[in-house]
Coordinates of C-alpha atoms and ligand atoms in Angstrom, one line a residue:
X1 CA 43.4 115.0 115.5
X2 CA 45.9 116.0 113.0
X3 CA 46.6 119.9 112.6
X4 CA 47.0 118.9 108.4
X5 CA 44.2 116.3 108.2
X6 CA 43.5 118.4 105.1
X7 CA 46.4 117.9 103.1
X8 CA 45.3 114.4 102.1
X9 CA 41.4 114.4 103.2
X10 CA 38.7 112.9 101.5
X11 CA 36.4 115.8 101.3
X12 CA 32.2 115.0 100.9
X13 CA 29.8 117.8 100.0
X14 CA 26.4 117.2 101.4
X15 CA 23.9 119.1 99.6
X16 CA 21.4 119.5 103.0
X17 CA 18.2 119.8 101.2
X18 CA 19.2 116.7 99.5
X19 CA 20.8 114.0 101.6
X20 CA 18.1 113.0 103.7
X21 CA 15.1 114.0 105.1
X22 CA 14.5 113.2 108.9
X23 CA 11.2 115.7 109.8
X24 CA 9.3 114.3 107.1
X25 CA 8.6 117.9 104.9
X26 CA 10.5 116.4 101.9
X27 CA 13.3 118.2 102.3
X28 CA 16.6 117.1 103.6
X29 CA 18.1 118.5 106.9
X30 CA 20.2 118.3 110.2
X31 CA 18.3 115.1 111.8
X32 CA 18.5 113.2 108.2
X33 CA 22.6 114.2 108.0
X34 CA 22.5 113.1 111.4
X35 CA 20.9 109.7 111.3
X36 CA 23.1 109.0 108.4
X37 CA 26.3 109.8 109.7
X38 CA 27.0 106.1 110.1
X39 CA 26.5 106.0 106.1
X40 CA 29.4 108.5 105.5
X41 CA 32.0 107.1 108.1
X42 CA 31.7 103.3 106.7
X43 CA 32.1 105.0 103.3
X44 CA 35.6 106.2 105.0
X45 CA 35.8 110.1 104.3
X46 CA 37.7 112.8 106.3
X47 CA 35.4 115.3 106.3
X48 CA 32.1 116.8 105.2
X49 CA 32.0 119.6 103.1
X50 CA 28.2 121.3 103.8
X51 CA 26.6 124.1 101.5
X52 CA 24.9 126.8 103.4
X53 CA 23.3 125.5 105.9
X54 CA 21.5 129.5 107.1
X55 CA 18.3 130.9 107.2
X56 CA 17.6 132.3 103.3
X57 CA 14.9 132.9 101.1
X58 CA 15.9 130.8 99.0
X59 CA 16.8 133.0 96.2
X60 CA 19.8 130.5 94.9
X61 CA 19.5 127.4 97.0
X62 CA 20.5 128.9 100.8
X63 CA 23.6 131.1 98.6
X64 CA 21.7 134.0 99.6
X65 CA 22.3 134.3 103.6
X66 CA 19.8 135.8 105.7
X67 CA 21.2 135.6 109.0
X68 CA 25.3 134.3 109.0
X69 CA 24.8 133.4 112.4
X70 CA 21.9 131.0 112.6
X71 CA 20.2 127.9 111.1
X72 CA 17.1 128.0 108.7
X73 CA 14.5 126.4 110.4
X74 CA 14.2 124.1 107.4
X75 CA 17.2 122.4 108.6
X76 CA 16.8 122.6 112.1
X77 CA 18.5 125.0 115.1
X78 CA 21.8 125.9 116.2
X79 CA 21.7 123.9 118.7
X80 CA 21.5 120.8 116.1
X81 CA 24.4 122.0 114.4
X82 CA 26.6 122.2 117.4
X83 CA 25.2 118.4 118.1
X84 CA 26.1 117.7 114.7
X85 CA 29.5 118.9 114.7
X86 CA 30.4 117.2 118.0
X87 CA 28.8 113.8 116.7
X88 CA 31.0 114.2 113.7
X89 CA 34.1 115.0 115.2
X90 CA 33.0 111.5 117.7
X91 CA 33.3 109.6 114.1
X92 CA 36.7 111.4 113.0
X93 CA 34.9 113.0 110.3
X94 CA 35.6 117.0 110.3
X95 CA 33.2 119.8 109.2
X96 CA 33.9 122.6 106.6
X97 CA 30.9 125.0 106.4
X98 CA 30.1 127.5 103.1
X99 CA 30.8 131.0 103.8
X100 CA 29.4 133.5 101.2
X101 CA 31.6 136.9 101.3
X102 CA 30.3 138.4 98.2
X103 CA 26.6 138.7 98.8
X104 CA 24.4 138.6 101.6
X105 CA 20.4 138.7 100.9
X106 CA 17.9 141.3 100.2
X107 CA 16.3 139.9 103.6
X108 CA 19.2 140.4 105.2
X109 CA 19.4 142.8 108.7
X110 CA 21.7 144.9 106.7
X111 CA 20.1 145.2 103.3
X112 CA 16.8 145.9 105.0
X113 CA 18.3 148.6 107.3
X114 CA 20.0 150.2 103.6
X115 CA 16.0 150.0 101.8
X116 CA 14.8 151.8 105.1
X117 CA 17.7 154.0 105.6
X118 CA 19.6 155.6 102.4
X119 CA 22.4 156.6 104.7
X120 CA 23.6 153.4 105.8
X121 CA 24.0 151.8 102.2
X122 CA 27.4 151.6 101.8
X123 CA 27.7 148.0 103.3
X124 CA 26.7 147.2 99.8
X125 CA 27.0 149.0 96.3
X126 CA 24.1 151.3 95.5
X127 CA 24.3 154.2 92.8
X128 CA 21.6 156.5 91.1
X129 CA 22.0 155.0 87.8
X130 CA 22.3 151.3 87.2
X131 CA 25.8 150.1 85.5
X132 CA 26.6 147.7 82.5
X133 CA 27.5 144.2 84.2
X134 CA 25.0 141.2 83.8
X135 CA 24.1 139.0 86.8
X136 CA 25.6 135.6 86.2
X137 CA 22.6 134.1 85.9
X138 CA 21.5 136.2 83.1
X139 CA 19.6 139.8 82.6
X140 CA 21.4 142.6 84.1
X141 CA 23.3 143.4 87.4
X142 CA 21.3 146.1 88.9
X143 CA 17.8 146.5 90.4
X144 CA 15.8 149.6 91.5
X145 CA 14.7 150.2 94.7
X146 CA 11.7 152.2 95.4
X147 CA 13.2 155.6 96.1
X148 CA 15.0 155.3 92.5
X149 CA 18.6 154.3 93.8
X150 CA 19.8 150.9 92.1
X151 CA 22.4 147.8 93.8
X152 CA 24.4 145.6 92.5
X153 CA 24.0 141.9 92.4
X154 CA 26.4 140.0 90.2
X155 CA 23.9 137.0 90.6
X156 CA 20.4 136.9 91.7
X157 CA 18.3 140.0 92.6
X158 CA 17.7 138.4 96.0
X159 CA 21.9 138.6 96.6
X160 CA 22.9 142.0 97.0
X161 CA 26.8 142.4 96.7
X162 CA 28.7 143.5 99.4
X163 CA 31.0 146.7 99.3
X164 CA 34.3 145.3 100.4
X165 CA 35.7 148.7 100.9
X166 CA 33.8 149.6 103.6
X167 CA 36.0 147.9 106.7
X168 CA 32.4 147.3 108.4
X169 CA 31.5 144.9 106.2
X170 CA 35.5 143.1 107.0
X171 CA 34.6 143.1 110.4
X172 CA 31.4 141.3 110.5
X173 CA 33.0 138.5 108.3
X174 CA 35.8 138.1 110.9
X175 CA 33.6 138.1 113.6
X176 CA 31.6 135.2 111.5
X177 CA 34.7 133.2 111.3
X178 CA 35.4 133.0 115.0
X179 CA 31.3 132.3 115.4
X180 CA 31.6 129.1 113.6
X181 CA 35.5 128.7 114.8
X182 CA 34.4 128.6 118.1
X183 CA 31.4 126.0 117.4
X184 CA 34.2 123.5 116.5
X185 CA 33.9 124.4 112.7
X186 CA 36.9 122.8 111.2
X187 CA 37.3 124.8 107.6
X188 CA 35.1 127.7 105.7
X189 CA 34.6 127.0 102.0
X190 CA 34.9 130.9 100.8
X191 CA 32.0 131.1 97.9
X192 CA 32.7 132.7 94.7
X193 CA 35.7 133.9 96.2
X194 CA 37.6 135.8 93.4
X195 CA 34.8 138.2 93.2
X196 CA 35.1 140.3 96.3
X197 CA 36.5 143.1 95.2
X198 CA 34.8 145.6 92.5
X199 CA 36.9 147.7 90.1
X200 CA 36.8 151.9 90.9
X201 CA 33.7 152.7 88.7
X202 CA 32.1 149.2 89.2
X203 CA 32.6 148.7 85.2
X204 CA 34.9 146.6 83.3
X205 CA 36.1 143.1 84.8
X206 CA 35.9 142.1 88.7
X207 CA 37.0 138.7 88.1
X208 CA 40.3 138.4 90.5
X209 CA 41.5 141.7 91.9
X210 CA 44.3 142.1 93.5
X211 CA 42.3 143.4 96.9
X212 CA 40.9 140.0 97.5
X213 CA 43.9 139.0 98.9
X214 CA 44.0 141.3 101.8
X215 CA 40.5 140.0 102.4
X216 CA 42.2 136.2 102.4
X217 CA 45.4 137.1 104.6
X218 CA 43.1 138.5 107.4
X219 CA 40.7 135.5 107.3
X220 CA 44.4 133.5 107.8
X221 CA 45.2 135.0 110.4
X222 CA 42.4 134.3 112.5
X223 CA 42.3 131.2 111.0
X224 CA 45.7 130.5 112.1
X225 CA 44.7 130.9 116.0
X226 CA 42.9 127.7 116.4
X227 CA 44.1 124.8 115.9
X228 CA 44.0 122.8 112.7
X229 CA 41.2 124.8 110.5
X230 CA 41.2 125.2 106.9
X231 CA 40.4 127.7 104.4
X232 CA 39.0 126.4 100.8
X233 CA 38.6 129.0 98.2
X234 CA 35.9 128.4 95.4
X235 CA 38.4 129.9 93.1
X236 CA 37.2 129.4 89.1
X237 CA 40.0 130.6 87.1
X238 CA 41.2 128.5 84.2
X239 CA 44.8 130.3 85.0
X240 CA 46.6 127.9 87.5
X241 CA 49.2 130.7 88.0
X242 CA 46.3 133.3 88.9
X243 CA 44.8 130.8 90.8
X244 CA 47.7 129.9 92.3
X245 CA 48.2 133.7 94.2
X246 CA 45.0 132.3 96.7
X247 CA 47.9 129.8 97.5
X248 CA 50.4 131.9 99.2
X249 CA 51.6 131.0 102.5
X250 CA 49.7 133.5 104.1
X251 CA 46.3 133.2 102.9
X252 CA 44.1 130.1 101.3
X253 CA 45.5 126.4 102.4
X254 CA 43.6 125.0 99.5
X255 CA 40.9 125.6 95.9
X256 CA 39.4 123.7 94.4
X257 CA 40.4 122.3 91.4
X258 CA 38.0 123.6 88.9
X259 CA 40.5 123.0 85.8
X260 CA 40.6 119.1 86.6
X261 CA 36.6 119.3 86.8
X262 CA 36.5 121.0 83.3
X263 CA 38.9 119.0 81.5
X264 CA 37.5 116.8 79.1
X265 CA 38.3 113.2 79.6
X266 CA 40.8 112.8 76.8
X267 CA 44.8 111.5 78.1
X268 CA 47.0 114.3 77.1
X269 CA 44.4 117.4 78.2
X270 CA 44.2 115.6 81.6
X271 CA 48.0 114.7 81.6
X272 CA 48.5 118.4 81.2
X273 CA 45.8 119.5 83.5
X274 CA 47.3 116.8 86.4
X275 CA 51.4 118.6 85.6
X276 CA 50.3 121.9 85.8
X277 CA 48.6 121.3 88.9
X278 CA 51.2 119.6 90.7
X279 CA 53.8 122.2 89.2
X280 CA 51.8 125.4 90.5
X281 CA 51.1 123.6 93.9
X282 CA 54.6 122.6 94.6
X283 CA 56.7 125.5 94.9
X284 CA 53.7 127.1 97.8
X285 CA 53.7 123.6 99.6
X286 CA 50.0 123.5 99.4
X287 CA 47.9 120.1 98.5
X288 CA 46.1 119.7 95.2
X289 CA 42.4 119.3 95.4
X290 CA 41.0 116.9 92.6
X291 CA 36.9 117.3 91.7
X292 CA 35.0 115.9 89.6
X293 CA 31.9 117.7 90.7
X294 CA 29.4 119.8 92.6
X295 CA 26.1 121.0 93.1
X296 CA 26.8 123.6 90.4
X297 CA 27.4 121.1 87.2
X298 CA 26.1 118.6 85.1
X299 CA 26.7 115.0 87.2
X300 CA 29.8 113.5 85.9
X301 CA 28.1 110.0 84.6
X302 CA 26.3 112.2 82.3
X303 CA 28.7 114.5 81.2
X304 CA 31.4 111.7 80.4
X305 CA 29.1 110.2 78.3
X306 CA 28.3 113.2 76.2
X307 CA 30.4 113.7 73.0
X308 CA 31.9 116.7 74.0
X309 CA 32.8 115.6 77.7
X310 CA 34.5 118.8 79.0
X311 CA 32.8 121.5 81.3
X312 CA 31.9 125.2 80.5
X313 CA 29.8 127.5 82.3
X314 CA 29.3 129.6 79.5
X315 CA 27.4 126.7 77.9
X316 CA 26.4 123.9 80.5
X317 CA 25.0 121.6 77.4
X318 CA 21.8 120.7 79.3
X319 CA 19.6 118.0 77.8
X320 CA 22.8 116.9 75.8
X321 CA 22.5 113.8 74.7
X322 CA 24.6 111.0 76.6
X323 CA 25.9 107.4 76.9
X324 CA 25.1 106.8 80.3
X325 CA 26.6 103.5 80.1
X326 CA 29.6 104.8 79.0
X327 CA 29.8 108.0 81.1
X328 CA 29.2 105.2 84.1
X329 CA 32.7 103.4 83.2
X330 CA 34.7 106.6 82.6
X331 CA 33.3 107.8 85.8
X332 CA 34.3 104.9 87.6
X333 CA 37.9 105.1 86.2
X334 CA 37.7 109.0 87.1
X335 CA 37.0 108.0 90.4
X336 CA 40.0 105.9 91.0
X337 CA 42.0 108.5 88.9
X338 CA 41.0 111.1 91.5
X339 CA 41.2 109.3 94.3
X340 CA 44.9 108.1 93.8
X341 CA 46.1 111.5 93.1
X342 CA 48.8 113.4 95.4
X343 CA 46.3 115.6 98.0
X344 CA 42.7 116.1 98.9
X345 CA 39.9 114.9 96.7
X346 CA 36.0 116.0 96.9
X347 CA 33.1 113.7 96.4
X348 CA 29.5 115.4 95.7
X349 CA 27.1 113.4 97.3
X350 CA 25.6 110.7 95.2
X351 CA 28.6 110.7 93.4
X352 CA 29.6 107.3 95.1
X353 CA 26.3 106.2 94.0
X354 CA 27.0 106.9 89.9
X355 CA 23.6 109.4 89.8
X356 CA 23.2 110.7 86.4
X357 CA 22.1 114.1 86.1
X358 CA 18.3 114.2 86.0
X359 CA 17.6 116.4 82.7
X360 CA 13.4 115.5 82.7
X361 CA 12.5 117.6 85.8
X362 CA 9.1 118.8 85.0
X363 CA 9.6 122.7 84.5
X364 CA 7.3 124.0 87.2
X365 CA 8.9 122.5 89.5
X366 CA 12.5 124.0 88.4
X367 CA 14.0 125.9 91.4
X368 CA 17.4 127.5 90.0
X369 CA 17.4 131.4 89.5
X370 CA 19.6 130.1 86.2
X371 CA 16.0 128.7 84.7
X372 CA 14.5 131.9 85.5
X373 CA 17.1 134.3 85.2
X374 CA 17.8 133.3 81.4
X375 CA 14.4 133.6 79.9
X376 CA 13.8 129.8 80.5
X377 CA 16.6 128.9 78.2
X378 CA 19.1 127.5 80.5
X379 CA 17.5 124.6 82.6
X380 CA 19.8 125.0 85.5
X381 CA 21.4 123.1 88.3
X382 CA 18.7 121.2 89.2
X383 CA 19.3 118.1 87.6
X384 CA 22.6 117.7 90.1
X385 CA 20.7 118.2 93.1
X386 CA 18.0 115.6 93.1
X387 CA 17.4 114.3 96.4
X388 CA 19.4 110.8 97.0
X389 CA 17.4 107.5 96.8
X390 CA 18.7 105.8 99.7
X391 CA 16.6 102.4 99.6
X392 CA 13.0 100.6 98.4
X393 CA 12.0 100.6 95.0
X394 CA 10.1 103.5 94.7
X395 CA 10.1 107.4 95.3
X396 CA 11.1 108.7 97.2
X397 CA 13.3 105.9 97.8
X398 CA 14.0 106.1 101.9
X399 CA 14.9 109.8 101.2
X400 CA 12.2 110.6 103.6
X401 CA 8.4 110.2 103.9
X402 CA 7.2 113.3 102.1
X403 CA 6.8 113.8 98.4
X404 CA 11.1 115.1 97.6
X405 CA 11.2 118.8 96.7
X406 CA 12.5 117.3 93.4
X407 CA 11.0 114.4 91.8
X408 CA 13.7 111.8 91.8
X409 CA 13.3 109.1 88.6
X410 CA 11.7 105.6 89.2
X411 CA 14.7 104.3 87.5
X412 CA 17.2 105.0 90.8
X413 CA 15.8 102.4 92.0
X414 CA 18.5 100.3 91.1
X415 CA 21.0 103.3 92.5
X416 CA 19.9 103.5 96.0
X417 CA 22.3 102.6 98.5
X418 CA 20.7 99.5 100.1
X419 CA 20.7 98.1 96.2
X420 CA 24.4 99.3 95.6
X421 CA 25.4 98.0 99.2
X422 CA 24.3 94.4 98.1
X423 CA 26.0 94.2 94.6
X424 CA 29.9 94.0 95.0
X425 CA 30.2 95.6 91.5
X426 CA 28.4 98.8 92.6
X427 CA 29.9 101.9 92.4
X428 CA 28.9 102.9 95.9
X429 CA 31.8 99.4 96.6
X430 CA 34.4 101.0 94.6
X431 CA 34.4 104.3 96.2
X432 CA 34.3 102.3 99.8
X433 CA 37.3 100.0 98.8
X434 CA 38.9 103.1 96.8
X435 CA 38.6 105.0 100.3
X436 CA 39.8 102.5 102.1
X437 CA 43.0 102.0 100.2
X438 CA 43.5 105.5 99.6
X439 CA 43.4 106.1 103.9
X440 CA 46.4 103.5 103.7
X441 CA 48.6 104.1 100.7
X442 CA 47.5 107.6 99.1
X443 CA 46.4 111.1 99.8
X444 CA 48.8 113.9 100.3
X445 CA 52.7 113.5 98.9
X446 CA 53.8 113.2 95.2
X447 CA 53.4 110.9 91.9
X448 CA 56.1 109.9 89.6
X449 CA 55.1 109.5 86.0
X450 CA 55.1 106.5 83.9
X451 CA 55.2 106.1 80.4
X452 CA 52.7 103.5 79.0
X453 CA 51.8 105.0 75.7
X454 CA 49.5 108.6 74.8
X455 CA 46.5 107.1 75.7
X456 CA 47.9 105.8 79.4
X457 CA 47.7 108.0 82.5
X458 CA 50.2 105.5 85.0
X459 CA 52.4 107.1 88.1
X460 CA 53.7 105.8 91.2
X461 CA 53.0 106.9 94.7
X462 CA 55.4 106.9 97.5
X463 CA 53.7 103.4 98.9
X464 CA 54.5 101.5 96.0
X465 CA 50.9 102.3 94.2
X466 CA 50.6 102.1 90.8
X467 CA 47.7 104.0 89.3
X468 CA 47.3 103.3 85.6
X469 CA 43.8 104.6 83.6
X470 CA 43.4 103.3 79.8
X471 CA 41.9 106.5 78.1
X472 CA 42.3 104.8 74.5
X473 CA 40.2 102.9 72.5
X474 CA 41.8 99.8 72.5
X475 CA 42.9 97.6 76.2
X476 CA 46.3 98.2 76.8
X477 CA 48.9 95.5 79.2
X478 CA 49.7 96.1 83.1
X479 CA 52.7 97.1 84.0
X480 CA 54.5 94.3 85.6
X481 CA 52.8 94.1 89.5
X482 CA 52.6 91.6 92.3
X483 CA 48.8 92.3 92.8
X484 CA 45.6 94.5 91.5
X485 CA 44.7 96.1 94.9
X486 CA 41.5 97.8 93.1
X487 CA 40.0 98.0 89.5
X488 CA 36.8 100.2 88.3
X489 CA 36.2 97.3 85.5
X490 CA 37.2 94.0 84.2
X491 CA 40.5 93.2 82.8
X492 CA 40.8 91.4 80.1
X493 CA 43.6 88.9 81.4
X494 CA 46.6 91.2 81.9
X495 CA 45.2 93.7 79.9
X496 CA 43.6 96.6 80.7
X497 CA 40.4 97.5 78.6
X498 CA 39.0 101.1 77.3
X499 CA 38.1 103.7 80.4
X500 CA 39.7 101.3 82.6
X501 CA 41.7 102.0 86.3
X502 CA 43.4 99.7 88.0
X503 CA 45.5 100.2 91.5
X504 CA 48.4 97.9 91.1
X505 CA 51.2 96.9 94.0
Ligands
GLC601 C1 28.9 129.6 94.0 C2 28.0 128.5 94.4 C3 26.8 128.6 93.6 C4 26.1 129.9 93.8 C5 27.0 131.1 93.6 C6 26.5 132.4 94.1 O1 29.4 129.5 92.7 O2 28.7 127.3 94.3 O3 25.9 127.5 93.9 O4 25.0 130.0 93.0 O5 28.3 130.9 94.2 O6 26.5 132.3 95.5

């Protein structure tokens, strides 16, 4: 196996309570991934990207760890991973697991030592008085424990920050690395990774300190002594020079792309977005990453579709009203857009499938600490992580036996994969014939620009391959080419119509 697989690897994030559900409690887990393996190695990716796949209370979806060195039962044992992981690497598909640095869990060994036993609380941050930040997911920061003192959580209650002063706390995390390391882990996806370190005072801004980096050059170096193993940082900083820094030969091999994920779908913003990229990633040697989603924002069908089609966290525009049809063809083009790009590219799951965003879940069912958290204002990330119909024409759609732990709508059952699987046109066929091109001609290298008008993203790859997505209103002609290798619509003769890719050679 190549030591750089990552530089050009198509990268898919399986959303375990989601894929597929092989116990029958109606929620995904290890033996659904398992049995559907086969699924994700005909669709042709590199790897598999998991979210946290640990025991947790579930305060934010498994992002609040338990135990960094076990399974939740939920999913199923250690000994399931370590199956999994060899089973995967069998298929030449590698495994990058989510590592959460910045929080552990009020049911944590830790935390619950610091509630029983005030003098061991400086694994996280506790004070007398509670300070001015507000959690990310709305109302404030801090929360009292009985004996008065109050801790930090810059997200849920149930995710107690850590205090990355306090070298016990860098210990632990190095000795989790080498845990998963030496399971055959291939690459750790560092959650919320900018937020490590807390200013002196634990006021004003903690976005991106300059300490975070030591953090990132020590996880390097221990990253560095096995063999081919990546580090992913979930970096969200609009600044691709700040971002950038988490690039540096001796810390992060790769981010995410978060400024490609936000940018609205509109030629010169994505232009721009696509230059700045390449021109900050250059100079450090390290590969792009190109996203066009997560479990953490609106699905991309929907959100193309919407009149204002960029991303903001600040406001997520849920229950916007959309085009769907129209969001479906821009998200096909995106697809081939991202997917011809110089370096790695991510695919949420369902993704391939073209799953809107599912804005009617019922609200007593709603699970994200963003629906609580705000007052019942913001509706949250549900609506992304809707359990994938996989076949049948009903919920829950081969998913499982059991009733999901989301209610998926009647009308996937035109999405599942044994409908897309039978209709040439689907999107789950574009992303296996984009995939399969991309394995041959694409992934990791550089473009070269070519000017088709304002409205036309074209470049070249070093195998000859000619990218070129319509963005305008109105079809545009081909370049001159011997053959269309791949196109996410109809042309219209030699032309190429609205929201339109085509691969040319
Ligand atoms: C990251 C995760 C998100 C989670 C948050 C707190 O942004 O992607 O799902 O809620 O960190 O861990």
């Amino acid at each position: 196996m190549s030591e750089t697989w990552w530089r050009g690897a198509a990268i898919y994030q399986v959303y375990l309570r989601s894929f597929a559900d092989g116990n029958g409690d109606g929620v995904g887990d290890l033996a659904g991934l398992r049995a559907r393996l086969p699924y994700l190695s005909a669709l042709g990716v590199n790897a598999i990207w998991l979210n946290p796949w640990y025991p947790s209370p579930l305060a934010d979806g498994g992002y609040d760890v338990a135990d960094y060195r076990d399974i939740d039962p939920v999913f199923g044992t250690l000994a399931e991973a370590e199956e999994f992981i060899a089973e995967a690497h069998g298929l030449n598909i590698r495994i990058i697991i989510d590592v959460v640095p910045n929080h552990s869990s009020t049911a944590s060994a830790w935390f619950q030592e610091a509630l029983r036993d005030p003098s061991v609380r400086d694994r996280f941050w506790f004070r007398d008085e509670p300070g001015e930040w507000q959690s990310i997911f709305g109302g404030p920061a801090w929360t009292q424990v009985p004996d008065g003192q109050w801790y930090l959580h810059l997200f849920d209650p149930g995710q107690p920050d850590l205090n990355w002063t306090n070298p016990e706390v860098h210990r632990e995390f190095h000795d989790v690395l080498r845990f998963w390391y030496d399971r055959g882990v291939d690459g750790i996806r560092i959650d919320s990774a900018a937020l490590l370190a807390k200013p002196d005072g634990l006021t004003g801004s903690y976005e991106d300190l300059d300490e975070v980096h030591d953090v990132y050059r020590s996880w390097r170096r221990i990253t560095d002594e096995y063999d081919g193993r990546v580090l992913v940082g979930e970096v969200w900083l609009p600044d691709q020079e700040r971002l950038a820094r988490y690039l540096r030969s001796d810390e992060l091999h790769t981010v995410f792309n978060f400024p490609f994920l936000a940018c609205p779908w509109e030629p010169a913003g994505l232009r721009q977005v696509i230059e700045q990229t390449l021109a900050t990633h250059a100079p450090l040697g390290a590969p792009p990453t190109w996203v066009l989603s997560n479990h953490d924002v609106a699905r991309v069908v929907t959100r193309y579709g919407r009149a204002d089609t960029s991303w903001d966290h600040a406001d997520r525009r849920d229950g916007a009203p959309s085009d769907l049809e129209l969001g479906y063809r821009r998200a096909r083009a995106a697809a081939l857009l991202a997917m011809a790009l110089p370096g790695g590219v991510y695919i949420y799951q369902g993704e391939e499938l073209g799953l809107p965003e599912v804005d009617d879940i019922p609200d007593e069912l709603r699970q994200d600490p963003m629906w609580r958290r705000s007052n019942h204002t913001v509706k949250g990330r549900d609506g992304c992580r809707v359990p994938l119909p996989w076949s049948g024409d009903e919920p829950p759609f081969g998913f499982g036996t059991a009733t999901p732990w989301l209610p998926q709508p009647d009308a996937w059952n035109k999405l599942t994969v044994e409908a897309q699987t039978a209709d040439l046109g689907s999107m789950l066929n574009l992303y296996r014939d984009g995939l399969r091109i991309r394995a041959e001609r694409l992934g990791d290298g550089t473009l070269t620009w070519l000017d088709l008008g304002p409205d036309v993203l074209a470049f070249t790859r070093e195998s000859g391959l000619t990218c070129v997505v319509n963005l305008g209103a109105d079809p545009v002609p081909l370049p001159a080419h011997g053959t269309v290798l791949l196109a996410s619509g109809a042309l219209d003769g030699d032309r190429l119509p609205s929201d339109t890719a085509a691969w040319l050679a």
